Amino acid sequence: MRPTIDGVDLDQLAALRSRDGSAALAAAAELTGQEPLAAVSALRARGFGPDLAGVALSQARLRDRAVGKFGADAYRLLFTKDGLEQATRPAVAARRAARLAQAGVRHLTDLGCGLGADAIAAARAGITVHAVDADPVTAAIIAYNATVLGLDIDVSCADARDVPLSAAGAAFCDPARRVTGSGARRTRDTRRVFDPADYSPPWDWVVQLPTLVPYTALKLAPGIEQSLLPEDCELELVSVDGDVVEAAAWCGPLAQVPRRAGVLRGRTAHELTGSGTRIARVGPTGDYVYDPDGAVVRSHLVAEYADLLDGRLGDESIAYVWSDAKVATPFGRAFAVDEVMPFSLKRLRTALRERNVGRVEILKRGSALDVEQLRRDLRLAGDEPASLLLTRVAGRPVAVIAHPV
Ligand SMILES: C[S@@+](CC[C@H](N)C(=O)[O-])C[C@H]1O[C@@H](n2cnc3c(N)ncnc32)[C@H](O)[C@@H]1O
């Protein structure tokens, strides 16, 4: 009996696909709120064997977890815990697939397809997909999921490095990252360092993929060391509702600009493009301060963002953009500035009390202050909300009292 194991093996997979398996999955779906042992006992009382009961319950729980990513489809699909965690969000995968289709890609080899969020999106965009994964269970699951969704995806279980690519129209690779999924190791002083050995397929192979298949797209961790990317690729940073979720390298003929920020909010995608090398103007503070989305910052498009706002930086090394104009922008949060003061706890506390502030959201760029400690030290007791930005202007630490626009 394995009530809490989130993995599945090939025999269990076969059992889940049987008629008994469907019945066990349906019964388990009603029991996911219960303690695992009680839920398995309930399934056993309905006549399911211990192994099937355990794996059906684990799948039912994974399906519940998968709804956030896969929507209602989740209740028809099978998952592994790792595969679910690594799967691209469907909105991001769909946007990538649409761009591939628009670039004329008709055949795509997905090298390390996982549970197939990207492969499924590509197939739905009308692209013929050959999906490859080295893990037999993962390959079996994507084959099953594709069938359930009525998609014709050709699945192989193989090492990506052994797949003949001379006839591949286009390639996509989203390499697995070991252990922490960070694609990085830590030095003794805890800085994260890019480590190619963390990648599977290995980074050395991934990075030369565009030389084998010019139409190559890669999905990478947002913190990828940009100097190691394939030559002349476009680097896109993608965020969803403010969280940076991935970097994508668009290689060969797929590259359109040096840098792009893809900012997805709700159902809408907004794009900012540029060279990634421009330096933003530096100047005085203003009536408004803008906090750029992480995708804008990481794609080095802050200067392009500042242009949209007719803005400037208050400090050359800090990505808050100051402006006298109130501009509606999807590429960052806007704040109306109430007061900018040199940082002093006493002065800040007095200013917030005078404004009857009781609740502050605290943002910081270029400040080493401990936000939670500061919140305690402020000892606020008022009724009003405020935003507090801790940063530097012309090299000096400042506190900005503001409110969101
Ligand atoms: C990050 S996941 C892919 C997720 C997928 N893009 C999705 O959205 O569902 C990476 C996959 O690569 C597979 N993989 C790792 N090394 C591989 C190799 N050398 N050859 C083929 N597949 C490999 C892993 O088994 C894993 O399923």
Coordinates of C-alpha atoms and ligand atoms in Angstrom, one line a residue:
M1 CA 0.0 0.0 0.0
R2 CA 1.5 3.4 -1.0
P3 CA -0.9 6.1 -0.1
T4 CA 1.4 9.0 -0.1
I5 CA 3.8 8.2 -2.9
D6 CA 3.4 10.7 -5.8
G7 CA 5.3 8.6 -8.3
V8 CA 4.0 5.8 -10.4
D9 CA 5.7 2.9 -12.2
L10 CA 4.9 1.2 -15.5
D11 CA 2.8 -1.6 -13.9
Q12 CA 0.8 0.8 -11.9
L13 CA 0.3 2.9 -15.0
A14 CA -1.1 -0.1 -16.8
A15 CA -3.4 -0.8 -13.9
L16 CA -4.7 2.7 -13.9
R17 CA -5.5 2.5 -17.6
S18 CA -7.6 -0.7 -17.0
R19 CA -11.4 -0.5 -16.4
D20 CA -10.7 -1.2 -12.7
G21 CA -8.2 1.6 -12.8
S22 CA -10.8 4.1 -14.1
A23 CA -13.2 3.1 -11.4
A24 CA -10.5 3.4 -8.7
L25 CA -9.6 6.9 -10.0
A26 CA -13.2 8.0 -10.0
A27 CA -13.7 6.7 -6.4
A28 CA -10.4 8.2 -5.3
A29 CA -11.4 11.6 -6.6
E30 CA -14.1 11.7 -3.9
L31 CA -11.6 11.0 -1.1
T32 CA -8.7 13.4 -1.6
G33 CA -9.8 15.5 1.4
Q34 CA -9.4 12.6 3.7
E35 CA -6.3 11.4 5.5
P36 CA -4.3 9.1 3.1
L37 CA -4.6 6.0 5.2
A38 CA -8.4 6.4 5.8
A39 CA -8.8 7.2 2.0
V40 CA -7.0 4.0 1.0
S41 CA -9.0 2.0 3.5
A42 CA -12.2 3.4 2.0
L43 CA -11.0 2.4 -1.5
R44 CA -10.0 -1.1 -0.2
A45 CA -13.5 -1.4 1.3
R46 CA -14.9 -0.9 -2.2
G47 CA -12.8 -3.9 -3.4
F48 CA -9.8 -2.2 -4.9
G49 CA -6.4 -3.9 -4.3
P50 CA -3.9 -2.1 -2.0
D51 CA -1.5 -1.1 -4.8
L52 CA -4.2 0.2 -7.1
A53 CA -5.9 2.0 -4.2
G54 CA -2.6 3.7 -3.3
V55 CA -1.7 4.8 -6.8
A56 CA -5.3 5.9 -7.6
L57 CA -5.3 8.1 -4.5
S58 CA -1.9 9.6 -5.3
Q59 CA -3.1 10.4 -8.9
A60 CA -6.3 11.9 -7.6
R61 CA -4.3 14.2 -5.3
L62 CA -1.9 15.1 -8.2
R63 CA -4.9 15.9 -10.4
D64 CA -6.3 18.3 -7.7
R65 CA -2.9 20.0 -7.6
A66 CA -2.7 20.1 -11.4
V67 CA -5.9 22.0 -11.9
G68 CA -4.1 25.4 -11.3
K69 CA -1.8 24.6 -14.2
F70 CA -3.9 22.4 -16.5
G71 CA -7.5 23.6 -15.8
A72 CA -10.3 21.1 -16.0
D73 CA -8.2 18.8 -18.3
A74 CA -6.3 17.8 -15.2
Y75 CA -9.1 15.4 -14.2
R76 CA -8.5 13.4 -17.4
L77 CA -4.7 13.2 -17.3
L78 CA -2.1 11.3 -15.4
F79 CA 0.9 13.0 -13.7
T80 CA 4.1 12.5 -11.8
K81 CA 5.0 14.9 -9.0
D82 CA 8.2 16.0 -10.7
G83 CA 6.5 16.2 -14.1
L84 CA 3.8 18.4 -12.7
E85 CA 6.3 20.7 -11.0
Q86 CA 8.4 21.0 -14.2
A87 CA 5.5 21.4 -16.6
T88 CA 5.2 24.8 -18.4
R89 CA 2.0 26.7 -17.6
P90 CA -0.4 26.2 -20.5
A91 CA -0.7 30.0 -21.1
V92 CA 3.0 30.2 -21.6
A93 CA 3.2 27.0 -23.6
A94 CA 0.3 28.2 -25.8
R95 CA 2.0 31.5 -26.5
R96 CA 5.3 29.8 -27.4
A97 CA 3.4 27.3 -29.7
A98 CA 1.6 30.2 -31.4
R99 CA 5.0 31.9 -32.1
L100 CA 6.5 28.7 -33.5
A101 CA 3.5 28.2 -35.8
Q102 CA 3.6 31.8 -36.9
A103 CA 7.3 31.4 -37.7
G104 CA 6.4 28.7 -40.1
V105 CA 7.3 25.7 -37.9
R106 CA 5.2 22.6 -39.1
H107 CA 7.2 19.8 -37.4
L108 CA 8.7 20.1 -33.9
T109 CA 10.9 17.6 -32.0
D110 CA 10.5 18.2 -28.3
L111 CA 13.7 16.8 -26.7
G112 CA 12.9 16.1 -23.0
C113 CA 9.1 16.6 -23.3
G114 CA 8.2 15.7 -19.7
L115 CA 4.4 15.4 -19.2
G116 CA 4.1 17.4 -22.4
A117 CA 2.7 20.8 -21.6
D118 CA 4.7 22.3 -24.4
A119 CA 4.2 19.3 -26.8
I120 CA 0.4 19.4 -26.2
A121 CA 0.3 23.2 -26.8
A122 CA 2.3 22.8 -30.1
A123 CA 0.0 20.0 -31.3
R124 CA -3.0 22.1 -30.5
A125 CA -1.4 24.9 -32.6
G126 CA -1.4 22.5 -35.6
I127 CA 2.3 21.5 -35.4
T128 CA 3.2 17.9 -35.9
V129 CA 5.1 16.9 -32.7
H130 CA 7.7 14.2 -32.0
A131 CA 8.0 14.1 -28.2
V132 CA 11.0 12.4 -26.7
D133 CA 11.7 11.7 -23.0
A134 CA 14.4 9.5 -21.5
D135 CA 12.2 8.4 -18.6
P136 CA 10.0 5.5 -19.5
V137 CA 7.1 6.4 -17.1
T138 CA 7.1 10.0 -18.3
A139 CA 7.1 8.9 -22.0
A140 CA 4.2 6.5 -21.3
I141 CA 2.2 9.2 -19.5
I142 CA 2.6 11.8 -22.2
A143 CA 1.5 9.1 -24.8
Y144 CA -1.6 8.4 -22.6
N145 CA -2.3 12.1 -22.0
A146 CA -2.1 12.9 -25.7
T147 CA -4.5 10.1 -26.6
V148 CA -7.0 11.2 -23.9
L149 CA -6.8 14.8 -25.3
G150 CA -7.3 13.5 -28.9
L151 CA -3.9 14.7 -30.0
D152 CA -1.7 12.9 -32.4
I153 CA 1.7 13.2 -30.8
D154 CA 4.4 10.7 -31.8
V155 CA 6.2 9.7 -28.5
S156 CA 9.6 8.1 -28.1
C157 CA 11.4 7.0 -25.0
A158 CA 15.0 7.8 -25.7
D159 CA 18.0 9.9 -24.7
A160 CA 17.6 13.2 -26.6
R161 CA 21.2 13.0 -27.6
D162 CA 20.6 9.8 -29.6
V163 CA 17.7 11.2 -31.6
P164 CA 18.6 11.8 -35.3
L165 CA 18.0 15.5 -36.0
S166 CA 19.1 16.0 -39.5
A167 CA 15.5 16.0 -40.8
A168 CA 14.0 17.8 -37.8
G169 CA 12.1 21.0 -38.9
A170 CA 12.5 22.6 -35.5
A171 CA 13.6 21.6 -32.0
F172 CA 12.5 22.5 -28.5
C173 CA 14.3 21.6 -25.4
D174 CA 13.4 22.3 -21.8
P175 CA 16.2 20.6 -19.9
A176 CA 15.6 19.2 -16.4
R177 CA 17.4 20.8 -13.6
R178 CA 18.6 18.7 -10.8
V179 CA 17.6 18.8 -7.1
T180 CA 16.6 22.3 -6.5
G181 CA 15.6 23.0 -10.0
S182 CA 17.7 26.1 -9.9
G183 CA 20.3 25.2 -12.5
A184 CA 22.8 26.6 -10.1
R185 CA 25.1 25.6 -7.2
R186 CA 26.2 27.8 -4.4
T187 CA 29.7 28.9 -3.6
R188 CA 30.9 28.9 0.0
D189 CA 29.8 32.5 0.3
T190 CA 26.3 31.4 -0.9
R191 CA 26.3 33.2 -4.3
R192 CA 24.5 31.0 -6.9
V193 CA 26.7 30.0 -9.8
F194 CA 25.6 28.5 -13.0
D195 CA 26.6 24.9 -13.2
P196 CA 26.1 23.1 -16.6
A197 CA 26.3 19.8 -14.7
D198 CA 22.9 20.6 -13.2
Y199 CA 21.2 20.2 -16.6
S200 CA 19.8 17.1 -18.2
P201 CA 20.3 16.7 -21.2
P202 CA 23.7 18.3 -20.3
W203 CA 24.1 22.0 -21.0
D204 CA 27.1 21.4 -23.4
W205 CA 24.7 19.5 -25.7
V206 CA 21.7 21.8 -25.2
V207 CA 23.7 24.9 -26.2
Q208 CA 24.9 23.4 -29.5
L209 CA 21.4 22.3 -30.5
P210 CA 20.9 25.3 -32.8
T211 CA 23.9 24.2 -34.8
L212 CA 22.1 20.9 -35.5
V213 CA 18.6 22.4 -35.9
P214 CA 18.6 26.1 -36.7
Y215 CA 15.0 26.6 -35.7
T216 CA 15.6 25.8 -32.0
A217 CA 13.8 27.2 -29.0
L218 CA 15.0 26.5 -25.4
K219 CA 13.2 27.0 -22.2
L220 CA 15.6 27.9 -19.3
A221 CA 15.6 29.0 -15.7
P222 CA 15.1 32.8 -15.3
G223 CA 18.4 33.0 -13.7
I224 CA 20.3 31.5 -16.6
E225 CA 23.8 33.0 -17.1
Q226 CA 23.1 35.1 -20.2
S227 CA 26.7 35.1 -21.5
L228 CA 26.5 31.3 -21.9
L229 CA 23.5 31.4 -24.3
P230 CA 23.8 30.3 -27.9
E231 CA 25.2 33.0 -30.1
D232 CA 22.8 35.6 -31.6
C233 CA 19.8 34.1 -29.9
E234 CA 16.9 36.2 -28.7
L235 CA 16.5 36.0 -25.0
E236 CA 13.0 36.4 -23.7
L237 CA 12.0 36.6 -20.0
V238 CA 8.4 35.6 -19.3
S239 CA 6.4 36.6 -16.3
V240 CA 2.9 35.6 -15.3
D241 CA 1.0 38.0 -13.0
G242 CA 4.2 39.5 -11.8
D243 CA 6.2 36.3 -11.2
V244 CA 9.1 35.6 -13.6
V245 CA 8.5 32.0 -14.6
E246 CA 11.1 31.3 -17.4
A247 CA 13.7 32.4 -19.8
A248 CA 13.4 31.3 -23.4
A249 CA 16.2 31.4 -26.0
W250 CA 14.9 31.7 -29.6
C251 CA 17.7 30.7 -31.9
G252 CA 18.6 31.0 -35.6
P253 CA 15.7 32.2 -37.8
L254 CA 13.4 32.3 -34.7
A255 CA 15.3 35.2 -33.1
Q256 CA 13.7 38.5 -33.9
V257 CA 15.2 41.0 -31.4
P258 CA 18.1 40.7 -28.9
R259 CA 15.8 40.9 -25.8
R260 CA 12.1 40.6 -25.1
A261 CA 10.0 40.8 -21.9
G262 CA 6.8 38.8 -22.2
V263 CA 4.5 40.0 -19.5
L264 CA 1.3 37.9 -19.1
R265 CA -1.4 39.4 -17.0
G266 CA -4.7 37.6 -16.9
R267 CA -5.4 36.4 -20.5
T268 CA -3.4 39.2 -22.1
A269 CA 0.3 39.1 -23.1
H270 CA 2.3 42.3 -23.4
E271 CA 5.7 42.6 -25.0
L272 CA 8.6 45.0 -24.6
T273 CA 11.6 44.5 -26.8
G274 CA 15.0 46.1 -27.2
S275 CA 18.7 45.6 -27.3
G276 CA 19.3 44.8 -23.6
T277 CA 22.3 47.1 -23.7
R278 CA 20.9 50.6 -23.3
I279 CA 21.6 52.5 -20.2
A280 CA 18.6 54.5 -18.8
R281 CA 18.9 58.2 -18.1
V282 CA 19.4 59.2 -14.5
G283 CA 17.7 62.3 -13.0
P284 CA 15.7 63.6 -10.2
T285 CA 12.8 61.9 -8.4
G286 CA 9.3 62.7 -9.6
D287 CA 5.6 62.6 -8.7
Y288 CA 5.4 58.9 -9.7
V289 CA 7.7 56.0 -9.2
Y290 CA 7.4 52.8 -11.2
D291 CA 8.5 49.3 -10.1
P292 CA 9.3 47.3 -13.3
D293 CA 8.1 43.8 -13.7
G294 CA 10.8 41.2 -13.1
A295 CA 10.7 40.2 -16.8
V296 CA 11.6 43.8 -17.8
V297 CA 14.5 43.9 -15.2
R298 CA 15.9 40.5 -16.1
S299 CA 15.8 41.2 -19.8
H300 CA 17.7 44.4 -19.3
L301 CA 15.0 46.5 -20.8
V302 CA 14.6 49.1 -18.0
A303 CA 15.8 51.9 -20.3
E304 CA 13.1 51.0 -22.9
Y305 CA 10.6 50.9 -20.0
A306 CA 11.7 54.3 -18.8
D307 CA 11.1 55.7 -22.3
L308 CA 7.5 54.5 -22.2
L309 CA 7.1 56.5 -19.0
D310 CA 9.1 59.5 -20.0
G311 CA 11.0 58.6 -16.9
R312 CA 14.5 58.3 -15.5
L313 CA 16.3 56.4 -12.8
G314 CA 17.0 58.0 -9.4
D315 CA 20.2 56.0 -9.2
E316 CA 22.1 54.5 -12.1
S317 CA 22.2 51.0 -10.5
I318 CA 18.6 50.8 -9.3
A319 CA 15.6 49.9 -11.5
Y320 CA 12.9 52.2 -10.0
V321 CA 11.8 54.6 -12.7
W322 CA 10.8 58.1 -11.7
S323 CA 8.5 60.3 -13.7
D324 CA 6.1 63.2 -13.5
A325 CA 3.7 61.5 -15.8
K326 CA 1.0 59.1 -14.7
V327 CA 1.1 56.3 -17.3
A328 CA -1.0 53.1 -17.4
T329 CA 1.6 50.4 -18.0
P330 CA 1.4 46.6 -17.9
F331 CA 5.2 46.4 -17.5
G332 CA 5.3 47.4 -13.9
R333 CA 3.5 48.8 -10.8
A334 CA 2.9 52.6 -10.6
F335 CA 2.9 54.5 -7.3
A336 CA 2.0 58.1 -6.7
V337 CA 4.7 59.6 -4.5
D338 CA 3.6 61.3 -1.2
E339 CA 7.1 62.0 0.2
V340 CA 10.7 61.1 -0.4
M341 CA 13.0 61.4 2.6
P342 CA 16.6 60.4 3.5
F343 CA 16.3 57.2 5.4
S344 CA 15.9 57.6 9.1
L345 CA 13.8 55.3 11.2
K346 CA 12.7 58.0 13.5
R347 CA 11.8 60.4 10.7
L348 CA 10.0 57.7 8.8
R349 CA 8.0 56.6 11.8
T350 CA 6.9 60.2 12.5
A351 CA 5.9 60.8 8.9
L352 CA 3.9 57.6 8.8
R353 CA 2.2 58.4 12.1
E354 CA 1.3 61.9 10.8
R355 CA -0.4 60.2 7.9
N356 CA -2.2 57.8 10.3
V357 CA -0.7 54.9 8.4
G358 CA -1.3 51.4 10.1
R359 CA -0.6 49.0 7.2
V360 CA 2.4 49.2 4.9
E361 CA 3.5 47.1 2.0
I362 CA 7.3 47.4 1.9
L363 CA 9.2 47.2 -1.4
K364 CA 12.9 47.5 -1.7
R365 CA 15.6 47.8 -4.4
G366 CA 19.1 48.7 -3.4
S367 CA 18.5 48.5 0.3
A368 CA 19.9 46.0 2.7
L369 CA 17.3 46.7 5.4
D370 CA 15.4 43.7 6.9
V371 CA 11.8 44.4 5.9
E372 CA 10.2 42.5 8.7
Q373 CA 12.4 44.0 11.3
L374 CA 11.6 47.5 10.0
R375 CA 7.9 46.7 10.1
R376 CA 8.3 45.8 13.7
D377 CA 10.4 48.9 14.5
L378 CA 7.9 51.2 12.9
R379 CA 5.2 50.1 15.5
L380 CA 2.4 51.5 13.4
A381 CA -1.0 51.8 14.8
G382 CA -3.0 54.0 12.4
D383 CA -5.9 53.1 10.0
E384 CA -4.5 54.0 6.6
P385 CA -2.6 51.9 4.1
A386 CA 0.6 53.1 2.4
S387 CA 3.4 51.7 0.3
L388 CA 6.9 52.2 1.4
L389 CA 9.8 51.9 -1.1
L390 CA 13.3 51.6 0.4
T391 CA 15.9 52.5 -2.2
R392 CA 18.7 54.9 -3.1
V393 CA 18.6 58.1 -4.9
A394 CA 22.0 59.5 -6.2
G395 CA 23.7 56.9 -4.0
R396 CA 22.0 57.9 -0.8
P397 CA 19.4 55.7 1.1
V398 CA 15.9 57.1 0.9
A399 CA 12.4 56.0 2.0
V400 CA 9.5 56.8 -0.3
I401 CA 6.0 57.0 1.1
A402 CA 3.6 56.4 -1.7
H403 CA 0.3 54.7 -2.7
P404 CA -0.4 52.5 -5.7
V405 CA -2.0 54.0 -8.7
Ligands
LIG1 C1 11.7 20.2 -17.5 S1 11.1 18.7 -18.0 C2 10.2 19.1 -19.4 C3 8.8 19.7 -19.1 C4 8.0 20.0 -20.3 N1 8.5 21.1 -21.1 C5 6.6 20.4 -19.9 O1 6.2 21.5 -19.9 O2 5.8 19.5 -19.5 C6 12.5 17.9 -18.6 C7 12.4 16.5 -19.1 O3 13.6 16.1 -19.7 C8 13.7 14.7 -19.5 N2 15.2 14.4 -19.8 C9 16.2 14.7 -19.0 N3 17.4 14.3 -19.6 C10 17.0 13.8 -20.8 C11 17.7 13.3 -21.9 N4 19.1 13.2 -21.9 N5 17.0 12.8 -22.9 C12 15.7 12.9 -23.0 N6 14.9 13.4 -22.0 C13 15.6 13.9 -20.9 C14 13.3 14.5 -18.1 O4 12.9 13.1 -17.9 C15 12.1 15.4 -18.0 O5 10.9 14.8 -18.2

